[in-house]
Coordinates of C-alpha atoms and ligand atoms in Angstrom, one line a residue:
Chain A
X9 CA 31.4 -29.2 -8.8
X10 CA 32.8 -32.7 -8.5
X11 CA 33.0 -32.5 -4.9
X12 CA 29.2 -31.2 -4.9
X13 CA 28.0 -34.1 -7.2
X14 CA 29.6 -36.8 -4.4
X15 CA 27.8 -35.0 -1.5
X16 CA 24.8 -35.2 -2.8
X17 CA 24.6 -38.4 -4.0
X18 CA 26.9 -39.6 -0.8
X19 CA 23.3 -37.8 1.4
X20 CA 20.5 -39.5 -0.7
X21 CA 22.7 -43.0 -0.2
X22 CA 22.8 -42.5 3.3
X23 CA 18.6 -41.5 3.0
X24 CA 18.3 -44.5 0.6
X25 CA 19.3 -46.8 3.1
X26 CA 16.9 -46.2 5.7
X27 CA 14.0 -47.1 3.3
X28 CA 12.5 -50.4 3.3
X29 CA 11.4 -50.6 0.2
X30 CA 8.1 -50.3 0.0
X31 CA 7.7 -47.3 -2.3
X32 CA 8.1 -49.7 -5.4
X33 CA 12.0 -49.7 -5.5
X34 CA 15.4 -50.4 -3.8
X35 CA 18.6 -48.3 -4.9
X36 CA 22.2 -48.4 -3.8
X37 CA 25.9 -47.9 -5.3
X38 CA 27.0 -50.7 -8.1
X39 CA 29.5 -53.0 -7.1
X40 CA 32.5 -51.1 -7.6
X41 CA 31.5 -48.1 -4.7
X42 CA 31.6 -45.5 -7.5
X43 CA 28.9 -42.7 -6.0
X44 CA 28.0 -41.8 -9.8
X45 CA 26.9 -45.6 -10.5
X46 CA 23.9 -46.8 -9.3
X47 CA 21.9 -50.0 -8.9
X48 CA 17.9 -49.9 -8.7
X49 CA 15.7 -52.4 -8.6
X50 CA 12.3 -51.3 -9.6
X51 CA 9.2 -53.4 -8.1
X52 CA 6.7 -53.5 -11.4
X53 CA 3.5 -51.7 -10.3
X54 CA 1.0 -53.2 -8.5
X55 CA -2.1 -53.9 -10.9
X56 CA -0.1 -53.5 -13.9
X57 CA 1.0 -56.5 -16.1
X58 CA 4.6 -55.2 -14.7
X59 CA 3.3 -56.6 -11.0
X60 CA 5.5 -59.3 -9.8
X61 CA 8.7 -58.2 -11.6
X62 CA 12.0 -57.0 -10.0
X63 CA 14.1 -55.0 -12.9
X64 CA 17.0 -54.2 -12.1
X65 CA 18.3 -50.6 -13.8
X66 CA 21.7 -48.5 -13.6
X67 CA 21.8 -44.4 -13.1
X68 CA 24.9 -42.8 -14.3
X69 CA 25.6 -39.3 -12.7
X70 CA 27.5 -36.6 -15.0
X71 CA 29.8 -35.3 -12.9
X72 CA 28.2 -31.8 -12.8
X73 CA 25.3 -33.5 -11.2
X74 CA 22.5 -32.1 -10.1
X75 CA 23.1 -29.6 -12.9
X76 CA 22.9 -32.4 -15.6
X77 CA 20.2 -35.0 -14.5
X78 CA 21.3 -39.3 -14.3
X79 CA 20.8 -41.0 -17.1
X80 CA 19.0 -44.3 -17.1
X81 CA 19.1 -47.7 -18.2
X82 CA 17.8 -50.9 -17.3
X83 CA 19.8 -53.7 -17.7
X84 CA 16.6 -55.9 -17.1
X85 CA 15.0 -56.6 -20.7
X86 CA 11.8 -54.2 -20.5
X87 CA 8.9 -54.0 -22.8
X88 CA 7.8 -50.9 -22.6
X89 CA 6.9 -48.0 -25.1
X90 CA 9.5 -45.5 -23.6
X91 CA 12.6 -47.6 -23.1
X92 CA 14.1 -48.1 -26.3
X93 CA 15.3 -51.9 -27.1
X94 CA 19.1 -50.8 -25.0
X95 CA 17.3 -49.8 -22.0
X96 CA 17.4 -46.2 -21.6
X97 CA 14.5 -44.6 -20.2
X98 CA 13.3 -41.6 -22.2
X99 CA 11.2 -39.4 -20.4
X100 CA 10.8 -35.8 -19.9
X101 CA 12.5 -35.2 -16.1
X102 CA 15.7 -37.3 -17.1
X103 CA 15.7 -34.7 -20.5
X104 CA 18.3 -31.5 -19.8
X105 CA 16.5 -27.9 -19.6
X106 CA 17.2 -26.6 -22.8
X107 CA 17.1 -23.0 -23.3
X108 CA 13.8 -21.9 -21.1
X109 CA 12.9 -18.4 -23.9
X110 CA 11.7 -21.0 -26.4
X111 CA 10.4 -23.8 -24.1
X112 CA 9.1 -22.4 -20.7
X113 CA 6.3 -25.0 -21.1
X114 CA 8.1 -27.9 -21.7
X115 CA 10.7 -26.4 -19.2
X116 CA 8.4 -27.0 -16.3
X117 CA 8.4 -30.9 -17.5
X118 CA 12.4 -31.6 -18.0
X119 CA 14.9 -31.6 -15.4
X120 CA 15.7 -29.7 -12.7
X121 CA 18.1 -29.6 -9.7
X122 CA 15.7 -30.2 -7.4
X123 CA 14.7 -33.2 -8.4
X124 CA 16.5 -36.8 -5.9
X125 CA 16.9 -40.1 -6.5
X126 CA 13.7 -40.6 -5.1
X127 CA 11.3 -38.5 -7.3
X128 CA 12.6 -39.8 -10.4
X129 CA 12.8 -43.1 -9.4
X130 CA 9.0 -42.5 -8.5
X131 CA 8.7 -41.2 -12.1
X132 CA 9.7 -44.0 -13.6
X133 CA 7.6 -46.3 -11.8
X134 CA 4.5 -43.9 -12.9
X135 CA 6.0 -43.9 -16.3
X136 CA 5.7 -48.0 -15.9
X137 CA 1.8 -47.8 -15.0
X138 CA 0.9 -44.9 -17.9
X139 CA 3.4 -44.8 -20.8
X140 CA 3.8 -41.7 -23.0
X141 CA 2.1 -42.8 -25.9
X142 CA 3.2 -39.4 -28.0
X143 CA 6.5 -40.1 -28.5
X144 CA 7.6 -44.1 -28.4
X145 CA 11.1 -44.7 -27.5
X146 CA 10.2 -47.8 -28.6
X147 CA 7.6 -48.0 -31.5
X148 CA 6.5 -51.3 -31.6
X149 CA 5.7 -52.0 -27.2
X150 CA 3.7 -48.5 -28.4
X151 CA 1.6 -49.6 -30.7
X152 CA 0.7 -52.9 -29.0
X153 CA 0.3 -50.9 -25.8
X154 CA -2.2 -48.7 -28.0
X155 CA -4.0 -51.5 -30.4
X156 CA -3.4 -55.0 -28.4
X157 CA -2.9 -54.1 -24.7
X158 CA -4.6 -57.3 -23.8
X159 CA -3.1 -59.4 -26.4
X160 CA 0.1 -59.0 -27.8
X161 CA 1.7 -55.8 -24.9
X162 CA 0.3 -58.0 -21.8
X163 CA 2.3 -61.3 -23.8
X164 CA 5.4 -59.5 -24.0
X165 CA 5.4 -58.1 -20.7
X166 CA 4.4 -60.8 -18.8
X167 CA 7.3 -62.7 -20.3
X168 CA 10.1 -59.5 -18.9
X169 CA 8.3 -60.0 -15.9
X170 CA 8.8 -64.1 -15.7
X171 CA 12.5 -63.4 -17.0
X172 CA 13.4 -60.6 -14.4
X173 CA 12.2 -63.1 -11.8
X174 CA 14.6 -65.8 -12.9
X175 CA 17.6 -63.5 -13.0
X176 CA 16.9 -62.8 -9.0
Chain B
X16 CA 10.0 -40.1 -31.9
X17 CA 11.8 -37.6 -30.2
X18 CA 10.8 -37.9 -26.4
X19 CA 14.1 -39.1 -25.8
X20 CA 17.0 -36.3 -26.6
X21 CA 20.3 -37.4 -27.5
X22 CA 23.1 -36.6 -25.5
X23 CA 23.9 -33.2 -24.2
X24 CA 20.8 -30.8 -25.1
X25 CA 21.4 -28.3 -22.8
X26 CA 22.4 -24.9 -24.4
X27 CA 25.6 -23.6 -25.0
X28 CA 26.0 -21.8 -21.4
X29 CA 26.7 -25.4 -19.9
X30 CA 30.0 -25.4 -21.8
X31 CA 31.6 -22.9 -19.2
X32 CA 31.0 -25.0 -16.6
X33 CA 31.8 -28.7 -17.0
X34 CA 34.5 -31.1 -19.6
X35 CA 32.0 -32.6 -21.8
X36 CA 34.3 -35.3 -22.8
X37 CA 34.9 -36.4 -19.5
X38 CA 31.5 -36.4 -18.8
X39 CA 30.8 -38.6 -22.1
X40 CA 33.2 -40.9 -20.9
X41 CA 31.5 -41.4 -17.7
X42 CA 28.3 -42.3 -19.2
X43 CA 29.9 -44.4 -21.9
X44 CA 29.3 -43.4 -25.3
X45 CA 26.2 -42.9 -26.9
X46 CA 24.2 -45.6 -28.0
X47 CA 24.2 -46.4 -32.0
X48 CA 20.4 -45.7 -32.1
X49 CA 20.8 -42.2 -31.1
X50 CA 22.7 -41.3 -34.4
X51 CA 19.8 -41.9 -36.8
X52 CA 17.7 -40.1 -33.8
X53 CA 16.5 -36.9 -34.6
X54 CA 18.1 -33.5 -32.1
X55 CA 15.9 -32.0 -30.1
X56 CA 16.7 -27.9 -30.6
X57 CA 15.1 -25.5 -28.4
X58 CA 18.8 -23.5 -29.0
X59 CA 21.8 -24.5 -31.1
X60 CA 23.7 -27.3 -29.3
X61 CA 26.2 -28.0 -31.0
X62 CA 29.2 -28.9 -28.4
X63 CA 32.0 -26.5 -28.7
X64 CA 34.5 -25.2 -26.5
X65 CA 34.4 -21.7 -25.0
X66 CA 36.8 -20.2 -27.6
X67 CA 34.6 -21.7 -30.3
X68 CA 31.7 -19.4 -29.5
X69 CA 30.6 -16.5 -31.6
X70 CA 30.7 -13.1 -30.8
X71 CA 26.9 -12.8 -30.0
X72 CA 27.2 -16.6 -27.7
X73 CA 29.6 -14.7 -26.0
X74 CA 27.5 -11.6 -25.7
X75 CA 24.7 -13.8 -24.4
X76 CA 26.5 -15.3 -21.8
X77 CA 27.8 -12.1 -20.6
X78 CA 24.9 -10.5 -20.4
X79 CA 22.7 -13.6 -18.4
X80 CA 25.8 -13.3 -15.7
X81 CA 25.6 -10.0 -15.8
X82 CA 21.5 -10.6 -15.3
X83 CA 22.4 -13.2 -12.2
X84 CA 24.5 -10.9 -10.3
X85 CA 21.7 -8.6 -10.4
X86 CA 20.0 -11.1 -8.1
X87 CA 19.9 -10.0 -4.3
X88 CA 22.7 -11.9 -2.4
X89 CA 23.2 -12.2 1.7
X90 CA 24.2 -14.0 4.6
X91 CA 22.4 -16.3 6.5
X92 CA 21.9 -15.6 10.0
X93 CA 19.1 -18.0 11.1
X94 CA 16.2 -15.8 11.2
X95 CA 14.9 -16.6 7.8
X96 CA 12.1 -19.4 7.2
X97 CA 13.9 -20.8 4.3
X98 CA 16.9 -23.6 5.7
X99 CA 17.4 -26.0 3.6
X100 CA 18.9 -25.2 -0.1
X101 CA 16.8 -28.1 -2.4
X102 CA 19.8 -27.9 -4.3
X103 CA 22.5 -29.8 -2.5
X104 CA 20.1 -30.7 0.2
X105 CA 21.8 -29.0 3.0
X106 CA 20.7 -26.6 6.0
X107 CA 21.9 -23.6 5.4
X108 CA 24.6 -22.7 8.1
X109 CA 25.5 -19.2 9.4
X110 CA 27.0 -17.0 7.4
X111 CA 26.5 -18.8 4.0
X112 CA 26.6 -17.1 0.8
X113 CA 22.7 -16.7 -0.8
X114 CA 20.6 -15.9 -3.6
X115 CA 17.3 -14.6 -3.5
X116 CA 15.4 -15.3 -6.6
X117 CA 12.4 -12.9 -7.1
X118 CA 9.8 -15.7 -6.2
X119 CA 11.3 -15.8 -3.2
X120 CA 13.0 -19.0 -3.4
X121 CA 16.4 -19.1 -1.8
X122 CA 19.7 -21.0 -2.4
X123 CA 23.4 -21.3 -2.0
X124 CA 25.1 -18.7 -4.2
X125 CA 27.3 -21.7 -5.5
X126 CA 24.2 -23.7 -6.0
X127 CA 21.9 -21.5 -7.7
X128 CA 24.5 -19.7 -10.0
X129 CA 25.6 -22.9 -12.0
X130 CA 21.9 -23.5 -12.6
X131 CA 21.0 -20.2 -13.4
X132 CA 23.3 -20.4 -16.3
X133 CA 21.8 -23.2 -18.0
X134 CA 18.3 -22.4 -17.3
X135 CA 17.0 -19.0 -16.1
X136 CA 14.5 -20.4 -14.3
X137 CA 13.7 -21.1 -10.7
X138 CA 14.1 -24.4 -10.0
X139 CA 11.8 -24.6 -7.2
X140 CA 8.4 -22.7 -8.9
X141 CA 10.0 -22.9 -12.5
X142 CA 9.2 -18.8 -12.4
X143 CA 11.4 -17.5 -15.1
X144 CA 13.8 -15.1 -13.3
X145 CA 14.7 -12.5 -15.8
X146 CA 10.7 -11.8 -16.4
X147 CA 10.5 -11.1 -13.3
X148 CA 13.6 -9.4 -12.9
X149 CA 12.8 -7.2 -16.1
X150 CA 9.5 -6.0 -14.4
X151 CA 10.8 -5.3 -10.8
X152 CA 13.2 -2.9 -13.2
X153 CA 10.4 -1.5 -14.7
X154 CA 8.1 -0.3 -11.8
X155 CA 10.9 1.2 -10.2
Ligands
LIG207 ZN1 23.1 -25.5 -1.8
LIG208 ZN1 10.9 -20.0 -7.1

């Protein structure tokens, strides 16, 4: 299994690296070459209040990857309704299968093998633009970004934005 | 609440196939928040070790393997359309072990198995394998 996990994440390095960077994002390995540590920088959305900030995130592998799916985490201070106040990303394709008898539905939603770096990186940034709103990872960026998204949400995210920038 | 699932939710199947403490260790342990969070259970999910299972876990598992091996296997020789296993990414190469799900969706042996134990689904199409399995038996 371990040897699996490495080749497929050494392949979608190698991919990685061709990109320029112009799908909303840059990833590589984390300082200390370990293939199940990564290092994203997400571009915040264009016409979002997220526009203009660079976040930087980590994805941890398991090591029966692409079994189990990454889990995420930016290290960047994010206000958003689904990242919790530590940074983890909560949303449905970084969330294992379950059992599929009782959830074929919500099956379709979670993770799967077949998902790269790439898609759920691409997730995330669509995550960024439209939030969940059913189920806040973090209750308070939800209910600005339901009662005060022009007031208090756009305040608070403009100022990640401003800090992410600094941090470059 | 409850978008984001603590931990390890998968079911029990994914016991038999990797060391959930190293794989806790990788990712660190789990944030403080997550205690008070409430679990996600689509099956039990407690974390236990093989021996720990009950009789009918035990059953269960027997019988989804014994549901997978079911599955058409072969050999790639080249003809097929399918050549790349979404899985691991890689071309198939001659003479590589496959699986045949019943949508038609093809993988590595090795690739597909390990999945099919912790979801019996296809993870291409998401068609649930052992409906369609069930009713190929049926209309023979
Ligand atoms: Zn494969
Ligand atoms: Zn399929």
């Amino acid at each position: 299994m371990t040897t699996g996990a490495s080749m497929l994440l050494k392949k979608q390095l190698k991919e990685m690296e061709s990109k320029d960077g112009t799908q909303g994002f840059s990833a590589g390995l984390s300082e200390d070459d370990d293939l199940f540590k990564w290092e994203v920088i997400i571009y915040g959305p264009p016409d979002t209040y997220f526009e203009g900030g660079f976040f930087k995130a980590e994805l941890l592998f398991p090591q029966n990857y692409p079994n189990s799916p990454p889990k995420m985490r930016f290290v960047s201070e994010m206000w958003h309704p689904n990242i919790d106040k530590n940074g983890d990303v909560c949303i449905s394709i970084l969330h294992e299968p379950g059992d599929d008898k009782w959830g074929y539905e919500e099956a379709s939603e979670r993770w799967r093998p077949v998902h790269s770096i790439e898609s759920i990186l691409i997730s995330v940034i669509s995550m960024l633009s439209s939030p969940n709103d059913e189920s806040p990872a973090n209750v308070d960026a939800g209910k600005e970004w339901r009662d005060d998204y022009q007031g208090a949400f756009k305040r608070n995210v403009r100022r990640t934005v401003k800090k992410s920038q600094e941090l470059l | 609440m409850g978008n984001c699932l603590t931990g390890h939710a998968a079911d029990d199947l994914s016991l038999l196939h990797e060391e959930p403490d190293r794989v806790s260790e990788r990712l660190g342990p789990p944030p403080p928040y997550q205690e008070a969070a409430p679990v996600y259970h689509l099956s039990p999910n407690q974390r236990r070790t093989v021996s720990q299972l009950t009789e009918e876990e035990q059953v269960k598992i027997a019988q989804r393997i014994g549901l997978i091996q079911h599955l058409p296997t072969g050999e790639y020789d080249g003809t097929k359309k399918a050549r790349e296993c979404v899985i691991c990414m890689l071309d198939f190469q001659i003479g590589d072990a496959l699986r045949y799900l019943p949508c038609m969706h093809t993988y590595h042996v090795k690739c597909i198995d390990d999945w099919l134990m912790r979801s019996f689904t296809c993870p291409s199409c998401m068609e649930p394998v052992d409906a369609a399995l069930l009713s190929t038996y049926e209309s023979r």
